[in-house]
Every structure is written in structure tokens, then in C-alpha cells.
Amino acid sequence: MQAARQPQTPNLNAAAVFRLLADETRLRTVLLLDRCGELCVCELTETLAVSQPKMSRHLATLRDGGLVETRRSGQWVHYRLSTDLPRWAKDTLAHTAAGLNNEMPFHDDAQRVRRAIAKNRSECES
């Protein structure tokens, strides 16, 4: 198991965060990571019904922007919110998640991610 790739948080400011979240796929991804803690790329692609290359591009953008960090386990890469996020960013994500919890497509994402985790977790951890 490799250590998490450290995000670049020094340039993380409100405008940068909101630019990253302006894309619906990235917003949905970040809210899922906020809800679940850590997810494998395969769980995210299945939940959001996007191709693996597209998901990887979005995750790279989020990682390079300092919102997420990675952990490699064998061939699988797991993503989680950056542990270095400033308090205001964590609060913003928590309030956004709470406000969108019953809205589409975020409500369905929460149900789909549970199924994706149940289906893929043992494979992703090996």
C-alpha cells in the first residue's frame, strides 16, 4: 500500500473551490466522497454512470486542485477528500451535501453508491 498523494492546498481559495465544483460530475463526486469517506474509481464510475477515463480525468482535476487525495492499493486507486482542506471548505461541502441530499441526482447517487460498494468493495481492497 502506498501513501496518499498529497494535494496542493496552498492555492486553495474560494474561487478555486467553486470552479472545481462548477462541473456536475465533480460536484457529485466530491459529495459522494464527503458522504462515504473513501471510494475506489470503480465505485465512482458505477455510481455516476461515467466511463473510467472520464472519471479519472475529473478525479485528476480534483486532486490537482487540492480537494482530494489518493491511496493506492494494488491496481486500485482510492480517493477521499483532502485531509488538509481548510475548515471553511469542509463546512461548505457539508452544507452543500445537506442541502442537496433530497435533490436529484444526489439522492439517487446515495442509493447507487451503496450498491456499488456492496458489489465492488471486496474486489477493490484486494
mmCIF file with all atom_site columns, C-alpha atoms in Angstrom:
data_model
loop_
_atom_site.group_PDB
_atom_site.id
_atom_site.type_symbol
_atom_site.label_atom_id
_atom_site.label_alt_id
_atom_site.label_comp_id
_atom_site.label_asym_id
_atom_site.label_entity_id
_atom_site.label_seq_id
_atom_site.pdbx_PDB_ins_code
_atom_site.Cartn_x
_atom_site.Cartn_y
_atom_site.Cartn_z
_atom_site.occupancy
_atom_site.B_iso_or_equiv
_atom_site.pdbx_formal_charge
_atom_site.auth_seq_id
_atom_site.auth_comp_id
_atom_site.auth_asym_id
_atom_site.auth_atom_id
_atom_site.pdbx_PDB_model_num
ATOM 1   C CA . MET A 1 1   ? 0.000   0.000  0.000   1.00 0.00 ? 1   MET A CA 1
ATOM 2   C CA . GLN A 1 2   ? 1.356   3.420  -0.955  1.00 0.00 ? 2   GLN A CA 1
ATOM 3   C CA . ALA A 1 3   ? 0.928   6.659  0.935   1.00 0.00 ? 3   ALA A CA 1
ATOM 4   C CA . ALA A 1 4   ? -1.636  9.170  -0.216  1.00 0.00 ? 4   ALA A CA 1
ATOM 5   C CA . ARG A 1 5   ? -0.547  11.602 -2.879  1.00 0.00 ? 5   ARG A CA 1
ATOM 6   C CA . GLN A 1 6   ? -0.547  14.973 -1.183  1.00 0.00 ? 6   GLN A CA 1
ATOM 7   C CA . PRO A 1 7   ? -2.814  17.614 -2.692  1.00 0.00 ? 7   PRO A CA 1
ATOM 8   C CA . GLN A 1 8   ? -1.642  21.102 -3.438  1.00 0.00 ? 8   GLN A CA 1
ATOM 9   C CA . THR A 1 9   ? -3.705  23.135 -0.973  1.00 0.00 ? 9   THR A CA 1
ATOM 10  C CA . PRO A 1 10  ? -1.678  26.375 -0.812  1.00 0.00 ? 10  PRO A CA 1
ATOM 11  C CA . ASN A 1 11  ? -3.615  27.770 -3.817  1.00 0.00 ? 11  ASN A CA 1
ATOM 12  C CA . LEU A 1 12  ? -6.949  26.598 -2.482  1.00 0.00 ? 12  LEU A CA 1
ATOM 13  C CA . ASN A 1 13  ? -9.224  29.591 -2.218  1.00 0.00 ? 13  ASN A CA 1
ATOM 14  C CA . ALA A 1 14  ? -12.964 30.065 -2.518  1.00 0.00 ? 14  ALA A CA 1
ATOM 15  C CA . ALA A 1 15  ? -12.869 30.897 -6.228  1.00 0.00 ? 15  ALA A CA 1
ATOM 16  C CA . ALA A 1 16  ? -10.758 27.813 -6.981  1.00 0.00 ? 16  ALA A CA 1
ATOM 17  C CA . VAL A 1 17  ? -13.051 25.525 -4.959  1.00 0.00 ? 17  VAL A CA 1
ATOM 18  C CA . PHE A 1 18  ? -16.187 26.813 -6.645  1.00 0.00 ? 18  PHE A CA 1
ATOM 19  C CA . ARG A 1 19  ? -14.560 26.490 -10.102 1.00 0.00 ? 19  ARG A CA 1
ATOM 20  C CA . LEU A 1 20  ? -13.796 22.842 -9.309  1.00 0.00 ? 20  LEU A CA 1
ATOM 21  C CA . LEU A 1 21  ? -17.352 22.233 -8.111  1.00 0.00 ? 21  LEU A CA 1
ATOM 22  C CA . ALA A 1 22  ? -18.971 24.032 -11.074 1.00 0.00 ? 22  ALA A CA 1
ATOM 23  C CA . ASP A 1 23  ? -18.893 20.785 -13.066 1.00 0.00 ? 23  ASP A CA 1
ATOM 24  C CA . GLU A 1 24  ? -21.781 18.487 -12.085 1.00 0.00 ? 24  GLU A CA 1
ATOM 25  C CA . THR A 1 25  ? -19.709 15.279 -12.244 1.00 0.00 ? 25  THR A CA 1
ATOM 26  C CA . ARG A 1 26  ? -17.048 16.771 -9.974  1.00 0.00 ? 26  ARG A CA 1
ATOM 27  C CA . LEU A 1 27  ? -19.692 18.141 -7.583  1.00 0.00 ? 27  LEU A CA 1
ATOM 28  C CA . ARG A 1 28  ? -21.400 14.750 -7.387  1.00 0.00 ? 28  ARG A CA 1
ATOM 29  C CA . THR A 1 29  ? -18.017 13.054 -6.869  1.00 0.00 ? 29  THR A CA 1
ATOM 30  C CA . VAL A 1 30  ? -16.997 15.370 -4.036  1.00 0.00 ? 30  VAL A CA 1
ATOM 31  C CA . LEU A 1 31  ? -20.366 14.993 -2.314  1.00 0.00 ? 31  LEU A CA 1
ATOM 32  C CA . LEU A 1 32  ? -20.073 11.201 -2.540  1.00 0.00 ? 32  LEU A CA 1
ATOM 33  C CA . LEU A 1 33  ? -16.592 11.347 -1.028  1.00 0.00 ? 33  LEU A CA 1
ATOM 34  C CA . ASP A 1 34  ? -17.921 13.616 1.713   1.00 0.00 ? 34  ASP A CA 1
ATOM 35  C CA . ARG A 1 35  ? -20.673 11.071 2.425   1.00 0.00 ? 35  ARG A CA 1
ATOM 36  C CA . CYS A 1 36  ? -18.627 7.862  2.128   1.00 0.00 ? 36  CYS A CA 1
ATOM 37  C CA . GLY A 1 37  ? -15.135 8.884  3.195   1.00 0.00 ? 37  GLY A CA 1
ATOM 38  C CA . GLU A 1 38  ? -13.210 6.944  0.582   1.00 0.00 ? 38  GLU A CA 1
ATOM 39  C CA . LEU A 1 39  ? -14.215 5.397  -2.736  1.00 0.00 ? 39  LEU A CA 1
ATOM 40  C CA . CYS A 1 40  ? -12.467 3.443  -5.441  1.00 0.00 ? 40  CYS A CA 1
ATOM 41  C CA . VAL A 1 41  ? -12.586 4.677  -9.031  1.00 0.00 ? 41  VAL A CA 1
ATOM 42  C CA . CYS A 1 42  ? -14.722 1.661  -9.980  1.00 0.00 ? 42  CYS A CA 1
ATOM 43  C CA . GLU A 1 43  ? -17.307 2.576  -7.325  1.00 0.00 ? 43  GLU A CA 1
ATOM 44  C CA . LEU A 1 44  ? -17.474 6.133  -8.610  1.00 0.00 ? 44  LEU A CA 1
ATOM 45  C CA . THR A 1 45  ? -17.761 5.154  -12.284 1.00 0.00 ? 45  THR A CA 1
ATOM 46  C CA . GLU A 1 46  ? -20.568 2.737  -11.497 1.00 0.00 ? 46  GLU A CA 1
ATOM 47  C CA . THR A 1 47  ? -22.414 5.173  -9.243  1.00 0.00 ? 47  THR A CA 1
ATOM 48  C CA . LEU A 1 48  ? -22.215 8.109  -11.638 1.00 0.00 ? 48  LEU A CA 1
ATOM 49  C CA . ALA A 1 49  ? -22.529 6.015  -14.832 1.00 0.00 ? 49  ALA A CA 1
ATOM 50  C CA . VAL A 1 50  ? -19.485 7.574  -16.479 1.00 0.00 ? 50  VAL A CA 1
ATOM 51  C CA . SER A 1 51  ? -16.573 5.955  -18.263 1.00 0.00 ? 51  SER A CA 1
ATOM 52  C CA . GLN A 1 52  ? -13.406 5.182  -16.329 1.00 0.00 ? 52  GLN A CA 1
ATOM 53  C CA . PRO A 1 53  ? -11.273 7.587  -18.428 1.00 0.00 ? 53  PRO A CA 1
ATOM 54  C CA . LYS A 1 54  ? -13.767 10.420 -17.874 1.00 0.00 ? 54  LYS A CA 1
ATOM 55  C CA . MET A 1 55  ? -13.924 9.715  -14.131 1.00 0.00 ? 55  MET A CA 1
ATOM 56  C CA . SER A 1 56  ? -10.129 9.592  -13.925 1.00 0.00 ? 56  SER A CA 1
ATOM 57  C CA . ARG A 1 57  ? -9.851  12.981 -15.654 1.00 0.00 ? 57  ARG A CA 1
ATOM 58  C CA . HIS A 1 58  ? -12.302 14.540 -13.200 1.00 0.00 ? 58  HIS A CA 1
ATOM 59  C CA . LEU A 1 59  ? -10.519 12.960 -10.236 1.00 0.00 ? 59  LEU A CA 1
ATOM 60  C CA . ALA A 1 60  ? -7.149  14.213 -11.505 1.00 0.00 ? 60  ALA A CA 1
ATOM 61  C CA . THR A 1 61  ? -8.609  17.727 -11.748 1.00 0.00 ? 61  THR A CA 1
ATOM 62  C CA . LEU A 1 62  ? -9.919  17.474 -8.176  1.00 0.00 ? 62  LEU A CA 1
ATOM 63  C CA . ARG A 1 63  ? -6.607  16.054 -6.932  1.00 0.00 ? 63  ARG A CA 1
ATOM 64  C CA . ASP A 1 64  ? -4.538  18.705 -8.704  1.00 0.00 ? 64  ASP A CA 1
ATOM 65  C CA . GLY A 1 65  ? -6.886  21.351 -7.318  1.00 0.00 ? 65  GLY A CA 1
ATOM 66  C CA . GLY A 1 66  ? -6.295  20.130 -3.769  1.00 0.00 ? 66  GLY A CA 1
ATOM 67  C CA . LEU A 1 67  ? -9.790  18.833 -2.975  1.00 0.00 ? 67  LEU A CA 1
ATOM 68  C CA . VAL A 1 68  ? -8.997  15.121 -2.967  1.00 0.00 ? 68  VAL A CA 1
ATOM 69  C CA . GLU A 1 69  ? -6.079  12.821 -2.243  1.00 0.00 ? 69  GLU A CA 1
ATOM 70  C CA . THR A 1 70  ? -5.358  9.247  -3.226  1.00 0.00 ? 70  THR A CA 1
ATOM 71  C CA . ARG A 1 71  ? -4.370  5.921  -1.737  1.00 0.00 ? 71  ARG A CA 1
ATOM 72  C CA . ARG A 1 72  ? -3.177  3.101  -3.962  1.00 0.00 ? 72  ARG A CA 1
ATOM 73  C CA . SER A 1 73  ? -3.976  -0.497 -3.066  1.00 0.00 ? 73  SER A CA 1
ATOM 74  C CA . GLY A 1 74  ? -2.546  -2.870 -5.656  1.00 0.00 ? 74  GLY A CA 1
ATOM 75  C CA . GLN A 1 75  ? -4.038  -1.930 -9.013  1.00 0.00 ? 75  GLN A CA 1
ATOM 76  C CA . TRP A 1 76  ? -6.818  0.150  -7.441  1.00 0.00 ? 76  TRP A CA 1
ATOM 77  C CA . VAL A 1 77  ? -6.735  3.849  -6.600  1.00 0.00 ? 77  VAL A CA 1
ATOM 78  C CA . HIS A 1 78  ? -8.950  5.089  -3.784  1.00 0.00 ? 78  HIS A CA 1
ATOM 79  C CA . TYR A 1 79  ? -9.970  8.723  -3.381  1.00 0.00 ? 79  TYR A CA 1
ATOM 80  C CA . ARG A 1 80  ? -11.000 10.732 -0.344  1.00 0.00 ? 80  ARG A CA 1
ATOM 81  C CA . LEU A 1 81  ? -11.389 14.398 0.487   1.00 0.00 ? 81  LEU A CA 1
ATOM 82  C CA . SER A 1 82  ? -8.089  16.031 1.276   1.00 0.00 ? 82  SER A CA 1
ATOM 83  C CA . THR A 1 83  ? -7.218  15.900 4.951   1.00 0.00 ? 83  THR A CA 1
ATOM 84  C CA . ASP A 1 84  ? -5.727  19.394 4.518   1.00 0.00 ? 84  ASP A CA 1
ATOM 85  C CA . LEU A 1 85  ? -8.958  21.089 3.463   1.00 0.00 ? 85  LEU A CA 1
ATOM 86  C CA . PRO A 1 86  ? -9.484  24.321 5.358   1.00 0.00 ? 86  PRO A CA 1
ATOM 87  C CA . ARG A 1 87  ? -12.411 24.408 7.783   1.00 0.00 ? 87  ARG A CA 1
ATOM 88  C CA . TRP A 1 88  ? -14.430 26.778 5.546   1.00 0.00 ? 88  TRP A CA 1
ATOM 89  C CA . ALA A 1 89  ? -14.154 24.306 2.635   1.00 0.00 ? 89  ALA A CA 1
ATOM 90  C CA . LYS A 1 90  ? -15.256 21.373 4.818   1.00 0.00 ? 90  LYS A CA 1
ATOM 91  C CA . ASP A 1 91  ? -18.177 23.408 6.138   1.00 0.00 ? 91  ASP A CA 1
ATOM 92  C CA . THR A 1 92  ? -19.163 24.478 2.618   1.00 0.00 ? 92  THR A CA 1
ATOM 93  C CA . LEU A 1 93  ? -19.185 20.860 1.427   1.00 0.00 ? 93  LEU A CA 1
ATOM 94  C CA . ALA A 1 94  ? -21.169 19.698 4.460   1.00 0.00 ? 94  ALA A CA 1
ATOM 95  C CA . HIS A 1 95  ? -23.804 22.411 3.979   1.00 0.00 ? 95  HIS A CA 1
ATOM 96  C CA . THR A 1 96  ? -23.995 21.724 0.243   1.00 0.00 ? 96  THR A CA 1
ATOM 97  C CA . ALA A 1 97  ? -24.422 17.995 0.844   1.00 0.00 ? 97  ALA A CA 1
ATOM 98  C CA . ALA A 1 98  ? -27.144 18.583 3.432   1.00 0.00 ? 98  ALA A CA 1
ATOM 99  C CA . GLY A 1 99  ? -28.983 20.973 1.139   1.00 0.00 ? 99  GLY A CA 1
ATOM 100 C CA . LEU A 1 100 ? -28.858 18.666 -1.883  1.00 0.00 ? 100 LEU A CA 1
ATOM 101 C CA . ASN A 1 101 ? -29.467 15.391 -0.028  1.00 0.00 ? 101 ASN A CA 1
ATOM 102 C CA . ASN A 1 102 ? -33.037 15.021 -1.295  1.00 0.00 ? 102 ASN A CA 1
ATOM 103 C CA . GLU A 1 103 ? -32.454 16.603 -4.714  1.00 0.00 ? 103 GLU A CA 1
ATOM 104 C CA . MET A 1 104 ? -31.878 14.704 -7.935  1.00 0.00 ? 104 MET A CA 1
ATOM 105 C CA . PRO A 1 105 ? -29.412 13.311 -8.923  1.00 0.00 ? 105 PRO A CA 1
ATOM 106 C CA . PHE A 1 106 ? -27.760 13.456 -5.500  1.00 0.00 ? 106 PHE A CA 1
ATOM 107 C CA . HIS A 1 107 ? -30.445 11.412 -3.759  1.00 0.00 ? 107 HIS A CA 1
ATOM 108 C CA . ASP A 1 108 ? -30.112 8.610  -6.314  1.00 0.00 ? 108 ASP A CA 1
ATOM 109 C CA . ASP A 1 109 ? -26.302 8.806  -6.099  1.00 0.00 ? 109 ASP A CA 1
ATOM 110 C CA . ALA A 1 110 ? -26.522 7.952  -2.392  1.00 0.00 ? 110 ALA A CA 1
ATOM 111 C CA . GLN A 1 111 ? -28.547 4.826  -3.158  1.00 0.00 ? 111 GLN A CA 1
ATOM 112 C CA . ARG A 1 112 ? -26.379 3.767  -6.115  1.00 0.00 ? 112 ARG A CA 1
ATOM 113 C CA . VAL A 1 113 ? -23.124 4.189  -4.214  1.00 0.00 ? 113 VAL A CA 1
ATOM 114 C CA . ARG A 1 114 ? -24.318 1.778  -1.515  1.00 0.00 ? 114 ARG A CA 1
ATOM 115 C CA . ARG A 1 115 ? -24.969 -0.851 -4.196  1.00 0.00 ? 115 ARG A CA 1
ATOM 116 C CA . ALA A 1 116 ? -21.616 -0.156 -5.883  1.00 0.00 ? 116 ALA A CA 1
ATOM 117 C CA . ILE A 1 117 ? -19.755 -0.516 -2.589  1.00 0.00 ? 117 ILE A CA 1
ATOM 118 C CA . ALA A 1 118 ? -21.534 -3.780 -1.777  1.00 0.00 ? 118 ALA A CA 1
ATOM 119 C CA . LYS A 1 119 ? -20.720 -5.135 -5.229  1.00 0.00 ? 119 LYS A CA 1
ATOM 120 C CA . ASN A 1 120 ? -17.118 -3.937 -5.586  1.00 0.00 ? 120 ASN A CA 1
ATOM 121 C CA . ARG A 1 121 ? -15.568 -3.416 -2.156  1.00 0.00 ? 121 ARG A CA 1
ATOM 122 C CA . SER A 1 122 ? -14.004 -6.851 -1.736  1.00 0.00 ? 122 SER A CA 1
ATOM 123 C CA . GLU A 1 123 ? -12.504 -6.673 -5.226  1.00 0.00 ? 123 GLU A CA 1
ATOM 124 C CA . CYS A 1 124 ? -11.189 -3.113 -4.748  1.00 0.00 ? 124 CYS A CA 1
ATOM 125 C CA . GLU A 1 125 ? -9.461  -3.984 -1.489  1.00 0.00 ? 125 GLU A CA 1
ATOM 126 C CA . SER A 1 126 ? -7.548  -6.975 -2.857  1.00 0.00 ? 126 SER A CA 1
#
